[in-house]
Short mmCIF file of C-alpha atoms and ligand atoms in Angstrom, two decimals:
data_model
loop_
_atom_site.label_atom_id
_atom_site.label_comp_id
_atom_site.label_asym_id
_atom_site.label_seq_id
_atom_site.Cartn_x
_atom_site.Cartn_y
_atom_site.Cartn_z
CA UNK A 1479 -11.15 -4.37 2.60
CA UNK A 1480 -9.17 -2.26 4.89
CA UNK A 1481 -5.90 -3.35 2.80
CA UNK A 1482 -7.57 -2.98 -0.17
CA UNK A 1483 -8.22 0.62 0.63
CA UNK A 1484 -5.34 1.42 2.12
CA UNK A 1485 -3.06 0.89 -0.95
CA UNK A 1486 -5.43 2.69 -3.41
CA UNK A 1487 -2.44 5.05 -4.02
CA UNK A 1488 0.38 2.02 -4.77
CA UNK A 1489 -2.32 0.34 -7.05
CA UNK A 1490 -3.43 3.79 -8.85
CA UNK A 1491 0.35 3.94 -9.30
CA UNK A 1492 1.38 0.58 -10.51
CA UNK A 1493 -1.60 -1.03 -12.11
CA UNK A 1494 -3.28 1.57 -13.96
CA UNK A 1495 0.05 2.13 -15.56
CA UNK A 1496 0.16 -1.61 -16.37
CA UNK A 1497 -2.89 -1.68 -17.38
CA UNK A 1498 -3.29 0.54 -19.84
CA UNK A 1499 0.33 -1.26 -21.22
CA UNK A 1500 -1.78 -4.37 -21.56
CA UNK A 1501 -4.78 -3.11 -23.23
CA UNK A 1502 -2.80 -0.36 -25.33
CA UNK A 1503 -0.44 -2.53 -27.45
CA UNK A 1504 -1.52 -5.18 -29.96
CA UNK A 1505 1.90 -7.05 -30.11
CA UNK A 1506 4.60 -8.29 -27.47
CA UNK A 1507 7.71 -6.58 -28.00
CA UNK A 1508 10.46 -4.84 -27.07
CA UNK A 1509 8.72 -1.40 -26.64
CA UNK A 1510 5.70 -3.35 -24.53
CA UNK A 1511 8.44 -4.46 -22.18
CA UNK A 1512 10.00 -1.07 -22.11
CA UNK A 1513 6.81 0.07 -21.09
CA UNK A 1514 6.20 -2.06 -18.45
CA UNK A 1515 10.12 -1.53 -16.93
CA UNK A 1516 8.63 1.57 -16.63
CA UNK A 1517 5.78 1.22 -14.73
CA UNK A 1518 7.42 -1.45 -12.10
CA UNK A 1519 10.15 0.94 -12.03
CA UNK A 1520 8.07 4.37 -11.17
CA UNK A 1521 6.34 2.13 -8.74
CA UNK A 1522 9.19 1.37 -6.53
CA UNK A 1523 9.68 -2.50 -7.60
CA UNK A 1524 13.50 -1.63 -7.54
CA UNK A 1525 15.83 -2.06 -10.55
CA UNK A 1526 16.67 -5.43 -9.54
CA UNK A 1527 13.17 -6.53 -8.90
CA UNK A 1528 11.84 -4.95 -12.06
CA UNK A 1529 14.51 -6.75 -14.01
CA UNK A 1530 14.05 -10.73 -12.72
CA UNK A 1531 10.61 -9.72 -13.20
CA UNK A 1532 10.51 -8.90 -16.80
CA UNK A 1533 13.38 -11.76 -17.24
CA UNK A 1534 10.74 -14.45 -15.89
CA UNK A 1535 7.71 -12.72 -17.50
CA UNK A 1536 9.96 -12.97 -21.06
CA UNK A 1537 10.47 -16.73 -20.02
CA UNK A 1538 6.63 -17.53 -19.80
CA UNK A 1539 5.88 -15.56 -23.24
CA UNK A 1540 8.21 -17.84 -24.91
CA UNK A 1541 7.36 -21.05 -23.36
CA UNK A 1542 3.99 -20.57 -23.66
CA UNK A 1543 4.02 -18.85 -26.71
CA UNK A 1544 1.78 -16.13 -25.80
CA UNK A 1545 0.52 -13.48 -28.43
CA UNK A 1546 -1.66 -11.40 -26.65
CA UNK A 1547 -0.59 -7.93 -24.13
CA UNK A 1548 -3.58 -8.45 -22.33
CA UNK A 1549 -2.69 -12.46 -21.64
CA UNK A 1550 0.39 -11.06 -19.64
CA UNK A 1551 -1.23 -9.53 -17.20
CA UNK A 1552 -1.96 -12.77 -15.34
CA UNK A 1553 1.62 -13.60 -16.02
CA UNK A 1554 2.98 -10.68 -14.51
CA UNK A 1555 1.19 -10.93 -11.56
CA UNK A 1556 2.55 -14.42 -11.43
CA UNK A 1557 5.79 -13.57 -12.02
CA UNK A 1558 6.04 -10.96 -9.39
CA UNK A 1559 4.69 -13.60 -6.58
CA UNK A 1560 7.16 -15.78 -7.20
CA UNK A 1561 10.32 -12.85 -7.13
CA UNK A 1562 8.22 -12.46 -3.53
CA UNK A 1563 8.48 -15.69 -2.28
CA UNK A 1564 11.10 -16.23 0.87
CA UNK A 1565 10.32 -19.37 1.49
CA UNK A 1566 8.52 -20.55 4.63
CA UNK A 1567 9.00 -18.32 7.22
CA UNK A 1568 9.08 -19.04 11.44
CA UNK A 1569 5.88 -18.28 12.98
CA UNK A 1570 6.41 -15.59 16.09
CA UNK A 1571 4.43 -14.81 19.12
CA UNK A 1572 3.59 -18.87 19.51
CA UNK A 1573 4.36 -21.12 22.19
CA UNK A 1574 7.70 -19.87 23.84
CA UNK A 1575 8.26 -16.82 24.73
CA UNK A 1576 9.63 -14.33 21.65
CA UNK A 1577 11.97 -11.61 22.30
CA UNK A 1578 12.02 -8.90 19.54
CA UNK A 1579 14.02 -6.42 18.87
CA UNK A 1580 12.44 -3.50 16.87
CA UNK A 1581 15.34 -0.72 15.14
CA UNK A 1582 14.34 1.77 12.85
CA UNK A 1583 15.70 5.20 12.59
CA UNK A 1584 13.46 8.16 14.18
CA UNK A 1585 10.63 9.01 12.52
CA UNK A 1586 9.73 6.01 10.88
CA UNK A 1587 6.63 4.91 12.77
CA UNK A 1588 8.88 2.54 15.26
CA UNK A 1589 7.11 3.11 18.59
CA UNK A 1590 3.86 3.84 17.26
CA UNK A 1591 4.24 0.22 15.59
CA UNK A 1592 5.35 -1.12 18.67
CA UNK A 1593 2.32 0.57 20.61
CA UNK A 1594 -0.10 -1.14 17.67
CA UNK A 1595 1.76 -4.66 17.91
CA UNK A 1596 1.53 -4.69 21.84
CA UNK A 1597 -1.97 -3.65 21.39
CA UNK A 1598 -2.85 -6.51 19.15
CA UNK A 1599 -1.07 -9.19 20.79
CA UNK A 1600 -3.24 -8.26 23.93
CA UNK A 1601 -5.99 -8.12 22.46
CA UNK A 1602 -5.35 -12.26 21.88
CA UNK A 1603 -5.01 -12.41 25.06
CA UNK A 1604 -1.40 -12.52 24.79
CA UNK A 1605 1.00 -11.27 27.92
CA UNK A 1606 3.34 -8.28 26.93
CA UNK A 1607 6.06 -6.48 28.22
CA UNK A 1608 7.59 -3.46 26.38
CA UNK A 1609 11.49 -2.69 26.79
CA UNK A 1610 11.63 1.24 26.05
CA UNK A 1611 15.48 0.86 24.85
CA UNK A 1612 15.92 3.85 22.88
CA UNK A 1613 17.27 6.07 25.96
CA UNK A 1614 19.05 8.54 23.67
CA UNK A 1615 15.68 10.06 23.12
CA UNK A 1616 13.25 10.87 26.71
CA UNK A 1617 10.26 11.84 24.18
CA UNK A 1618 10.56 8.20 23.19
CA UNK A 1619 10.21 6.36 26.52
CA UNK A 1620 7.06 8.81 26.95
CA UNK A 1621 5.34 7.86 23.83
CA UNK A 1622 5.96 4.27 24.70
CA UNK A 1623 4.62 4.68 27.60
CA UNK A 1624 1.49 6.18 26.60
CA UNK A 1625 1.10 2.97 24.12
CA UNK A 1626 2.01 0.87 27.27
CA UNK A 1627 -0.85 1.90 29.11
CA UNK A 1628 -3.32 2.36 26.69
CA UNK A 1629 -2.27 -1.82 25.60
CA UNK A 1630 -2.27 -2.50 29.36
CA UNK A 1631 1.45 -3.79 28.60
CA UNK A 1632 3.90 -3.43 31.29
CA UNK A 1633 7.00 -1.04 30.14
CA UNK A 1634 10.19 -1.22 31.67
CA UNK A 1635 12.01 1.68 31.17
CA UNK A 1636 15.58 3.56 32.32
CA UNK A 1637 16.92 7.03 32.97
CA UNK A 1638 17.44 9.04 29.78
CA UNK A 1639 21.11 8.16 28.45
CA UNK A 1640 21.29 5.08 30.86
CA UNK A 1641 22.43 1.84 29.16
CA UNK A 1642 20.38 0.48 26.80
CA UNK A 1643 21.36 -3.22 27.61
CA UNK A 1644 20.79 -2.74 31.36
CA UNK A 1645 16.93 -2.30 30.37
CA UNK A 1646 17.30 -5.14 28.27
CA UNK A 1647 18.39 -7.13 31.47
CA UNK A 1648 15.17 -5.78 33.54
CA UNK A 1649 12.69 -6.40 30.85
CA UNK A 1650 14.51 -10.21 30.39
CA UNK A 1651 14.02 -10.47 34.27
CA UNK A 1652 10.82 -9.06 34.00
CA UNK A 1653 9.26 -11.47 31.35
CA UNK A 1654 10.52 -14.75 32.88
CA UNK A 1655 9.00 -13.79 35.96
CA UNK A 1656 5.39 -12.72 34.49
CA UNK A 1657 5.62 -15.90 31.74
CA UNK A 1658 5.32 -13.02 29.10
CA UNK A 1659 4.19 -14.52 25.89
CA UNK A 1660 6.10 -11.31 24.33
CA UNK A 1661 9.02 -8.94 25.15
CA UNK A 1662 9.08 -6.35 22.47
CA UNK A 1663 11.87 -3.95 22.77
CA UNK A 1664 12.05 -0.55 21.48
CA UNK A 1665 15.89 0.22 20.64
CA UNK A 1666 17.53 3.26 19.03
CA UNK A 1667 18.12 2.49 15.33
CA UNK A 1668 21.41 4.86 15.09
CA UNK A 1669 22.16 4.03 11.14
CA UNK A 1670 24.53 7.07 10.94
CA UNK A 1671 26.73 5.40 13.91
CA UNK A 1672 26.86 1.63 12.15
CA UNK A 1673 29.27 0.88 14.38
CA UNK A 1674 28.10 1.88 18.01
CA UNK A 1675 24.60 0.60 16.76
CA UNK A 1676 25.64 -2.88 15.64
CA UNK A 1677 27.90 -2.86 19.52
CA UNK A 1678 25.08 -1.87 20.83
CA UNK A 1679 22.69 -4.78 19.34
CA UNK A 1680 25.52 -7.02 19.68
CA UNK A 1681 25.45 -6.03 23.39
CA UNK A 1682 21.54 -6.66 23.85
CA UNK A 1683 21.50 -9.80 22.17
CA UNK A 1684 24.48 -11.29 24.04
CA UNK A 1685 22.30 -10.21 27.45
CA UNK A 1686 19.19 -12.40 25.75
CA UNK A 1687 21.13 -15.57 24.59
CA UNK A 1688 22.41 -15.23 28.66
CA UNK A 1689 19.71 -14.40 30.54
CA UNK A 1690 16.91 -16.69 28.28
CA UNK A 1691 18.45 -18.89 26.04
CA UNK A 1692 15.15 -20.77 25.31
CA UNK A 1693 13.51 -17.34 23.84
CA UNK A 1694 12.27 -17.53 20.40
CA UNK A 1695 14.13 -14.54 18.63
CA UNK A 1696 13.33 -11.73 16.09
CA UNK A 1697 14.61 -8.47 14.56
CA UNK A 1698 11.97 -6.35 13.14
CA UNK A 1699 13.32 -3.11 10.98
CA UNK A 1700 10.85 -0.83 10.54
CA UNK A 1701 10.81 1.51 7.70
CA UNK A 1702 8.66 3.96 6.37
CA UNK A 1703 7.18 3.11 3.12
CA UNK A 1704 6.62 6.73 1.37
CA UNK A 1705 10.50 6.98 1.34
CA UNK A 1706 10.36 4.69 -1.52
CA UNK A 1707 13.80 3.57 -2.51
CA UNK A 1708 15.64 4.95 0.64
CA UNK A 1709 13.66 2.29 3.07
CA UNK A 1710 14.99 0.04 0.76
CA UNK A 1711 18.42 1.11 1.30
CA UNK A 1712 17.61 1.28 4.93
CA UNK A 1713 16.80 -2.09 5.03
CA UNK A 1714 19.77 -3.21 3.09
CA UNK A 1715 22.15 -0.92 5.36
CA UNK A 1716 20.46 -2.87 9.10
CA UNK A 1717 21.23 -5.89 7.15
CA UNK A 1718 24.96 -5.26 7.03
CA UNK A 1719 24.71 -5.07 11.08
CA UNK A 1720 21.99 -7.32 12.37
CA UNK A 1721 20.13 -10.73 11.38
CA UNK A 1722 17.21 -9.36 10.17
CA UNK A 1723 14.02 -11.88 10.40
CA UNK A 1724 12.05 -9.43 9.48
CA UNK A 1725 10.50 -5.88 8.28
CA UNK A 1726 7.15 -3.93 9.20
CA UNK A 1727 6.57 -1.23 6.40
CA UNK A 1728 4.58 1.53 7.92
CA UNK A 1729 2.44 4.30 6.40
CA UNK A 1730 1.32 2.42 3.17
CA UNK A 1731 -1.67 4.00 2.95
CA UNK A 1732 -0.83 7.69 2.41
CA UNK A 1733 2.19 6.79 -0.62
CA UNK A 1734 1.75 5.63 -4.02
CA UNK A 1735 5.32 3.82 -3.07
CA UNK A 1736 3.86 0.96 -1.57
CA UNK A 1737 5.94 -1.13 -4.75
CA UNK A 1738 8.87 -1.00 -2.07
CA UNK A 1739 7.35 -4.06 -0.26
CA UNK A 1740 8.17 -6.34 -3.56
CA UNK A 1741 11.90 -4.79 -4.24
CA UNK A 1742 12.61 -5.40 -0.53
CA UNK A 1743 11.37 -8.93 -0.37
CA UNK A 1744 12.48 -10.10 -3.81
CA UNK A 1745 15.95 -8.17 -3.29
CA UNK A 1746 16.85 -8.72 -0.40
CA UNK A 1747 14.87 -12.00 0.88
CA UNK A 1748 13.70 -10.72 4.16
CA UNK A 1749 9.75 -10.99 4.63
CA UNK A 1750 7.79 -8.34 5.51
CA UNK A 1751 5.88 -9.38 8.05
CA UNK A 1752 3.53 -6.31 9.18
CA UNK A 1753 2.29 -3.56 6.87
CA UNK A 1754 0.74 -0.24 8.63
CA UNK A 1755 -1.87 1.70 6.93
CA UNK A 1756 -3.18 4.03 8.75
CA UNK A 1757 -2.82 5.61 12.75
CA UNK A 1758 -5.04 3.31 14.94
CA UNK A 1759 -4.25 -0.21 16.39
CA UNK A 1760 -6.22 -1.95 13.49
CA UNK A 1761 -4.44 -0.52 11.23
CA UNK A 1762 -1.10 -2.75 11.80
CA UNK A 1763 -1.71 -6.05 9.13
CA UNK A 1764 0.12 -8.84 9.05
CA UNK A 1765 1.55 -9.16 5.69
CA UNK A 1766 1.48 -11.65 2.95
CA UNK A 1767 2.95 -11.36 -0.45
CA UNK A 1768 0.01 -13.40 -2.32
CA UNK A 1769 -2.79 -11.30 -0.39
CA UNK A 1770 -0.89 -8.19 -1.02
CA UNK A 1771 -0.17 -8.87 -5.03
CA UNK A 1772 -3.83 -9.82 -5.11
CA UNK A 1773 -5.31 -6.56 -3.34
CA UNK A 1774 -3.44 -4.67 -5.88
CA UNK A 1775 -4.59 -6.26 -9.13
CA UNK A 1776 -8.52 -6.78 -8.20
P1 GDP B 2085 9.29 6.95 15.57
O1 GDP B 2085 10.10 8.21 15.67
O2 GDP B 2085 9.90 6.02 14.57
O3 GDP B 2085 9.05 6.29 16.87
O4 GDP B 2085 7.90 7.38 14.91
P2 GDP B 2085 6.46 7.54 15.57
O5 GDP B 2085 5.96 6.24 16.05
O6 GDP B 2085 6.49 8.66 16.53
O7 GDP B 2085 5.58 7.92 14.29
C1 GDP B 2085 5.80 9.07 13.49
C2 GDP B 2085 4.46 9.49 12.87
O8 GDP B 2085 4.04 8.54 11.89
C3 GDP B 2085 3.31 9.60 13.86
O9 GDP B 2085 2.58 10.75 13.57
C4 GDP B 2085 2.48 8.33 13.58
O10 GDP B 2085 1.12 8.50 13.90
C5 GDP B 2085 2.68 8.16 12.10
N1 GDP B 2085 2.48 6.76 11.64
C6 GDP B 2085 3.08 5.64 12.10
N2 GDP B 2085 2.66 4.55 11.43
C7 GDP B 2085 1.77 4.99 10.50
C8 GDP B 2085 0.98 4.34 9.47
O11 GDP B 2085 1.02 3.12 9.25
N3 GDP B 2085 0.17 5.15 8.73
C9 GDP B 2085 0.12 6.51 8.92
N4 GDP B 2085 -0.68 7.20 8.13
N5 GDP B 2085 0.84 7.13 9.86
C10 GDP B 2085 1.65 6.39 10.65
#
């Protein structure tokens, strides 16, 4: 319900659009798919997206020689489930020990998701430690701490401007020797400096595959979904400079943008794997494309 509610503004956006497409036109053709290009487009699918969309939902028509607007609809929905799919993904926070990175440049709702996940994962009973690894900013290690506390998570933390790998190493050390369950660490997502950021990963992961070879890995990018099109780009930029196993898409519910979660997926193949939508530790879902398609057509 909460989901449902919380993307009131993508679905006002996309499906009333669409639907009024459906029950509007008495025939199939070329302006009805116009139409609809220009619906997924003003609702963030992404021009790719939008066009292997309306290239599969063309496909279907034919085959199935469909007459009726309204008999799309289904289709559509269909259509755009299947441009979601990536495929089985690995199942985190089981069994051994994950280590995650998080990056995402400032402002995007990285430590407050981090705060949110270390919350939830506690509250399944789940031990956490939190690596505050964004030292370029002291406000940062702060807020993380406040989360920390409030998640009853241990934080390991350095002096402002220290390096970033050397708490890396401490918060490795520190979740062997507690058995953590989860070592989530909070990094500084630098996309204007590529290079010193990728370094800088490159440097952090090398300490990991050392210190705990037997860790299950992930790299979360976080991105803030009322930027529309530019957390796509985002995404597509950390791409060039880290394996990405993953995205969290924060602030759904205040944008009408929330489209952006189906042109990153079906563009770029990464799943999204969290979806925030709203301030309090609830409000962090774990995403699935079916469940999230679904919410927006009911
Ligand atoms: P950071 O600079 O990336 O670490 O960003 P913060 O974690 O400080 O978050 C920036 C602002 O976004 C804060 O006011 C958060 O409360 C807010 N925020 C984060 N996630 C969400 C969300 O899912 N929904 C809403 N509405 N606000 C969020």
């Amino acid at each position: 319900k909460r989901l449902v509610s919380g993307l009131s503004k993508t679905r006002d956006n996309i499906v009333s659009g669409m639907d009024s497409i459906f029950h509007g036109f008495t025939k199939i053709d070329e302006d009805f798919y116009e139409e609809l290009e220009e619906v997924l487009i003003m609702g963030d699918l992404g021009v790719q997206a939008t066009y292997d969309i309306l290239e599969d939902l063309r496909e279907k028509v034919k085959e199935r020689h469909i007459k009726e607007p309204l008999e799309c609809r289904q289709l559509l929905i269909d259509s755009i489930k299947e441009q979601m799919d990536v495929g089985e993904t690995a199942y985190e926070f089981e069994e051994k020990t994950s280590v995650v990175m998080v990056i995402g440049v400032n402002g995007v709702g990285k430590t407050t998701t981090i705060g949110k996940l270390a919350g939830k994962l506690r509250a399944q009973g789940k031990k956490v430690v939190l690596a505050a690894a964004d030292t370029f900013r002291a406000a940062a290690g702060e807020q993380l701490k406040e989360w920390a506390n409030r998640a009853q998570a241990e934080l390991i933390g350095g002096q402002e401007g220290s390096d970033p790998a050397a708490v890396v190493y401490d918060a490795v050390a520190a979740a062997k020797a507690r058995h953590a369950d989860v070592l989530l660490c909070d990094t500084a997502g630098r996309l204007h400096n590529k290079k010193n950021l990728m370094e800088e990963l490159k440097k952090m992961n090398r300490i990991i595959d050392r210190e705990f070879p037997e860790a299950f890995r992930e790299t979360l990018v976080v991105l803030d979904a009322t930027t529309g099109q530019n957390a796509l780009q985002q995404a597509k930029e950390f791409n060039e400079v880290a394996d990405i196993t993953g995205i969290i898409l924060t602030k759904m519910d205040g944008t009408a943008k929330g489209g952006i979660a189906v042109a990153i997926q079906a563009e770029l193949g990464i799943p999204v794997k969290y979806i925030g939508v709203g301030e309090t530790i609830d409000d962090l879902q774990k995403f699935d494309a079916d469940t999230f398609v679904n919410a927006l057509f009911t």
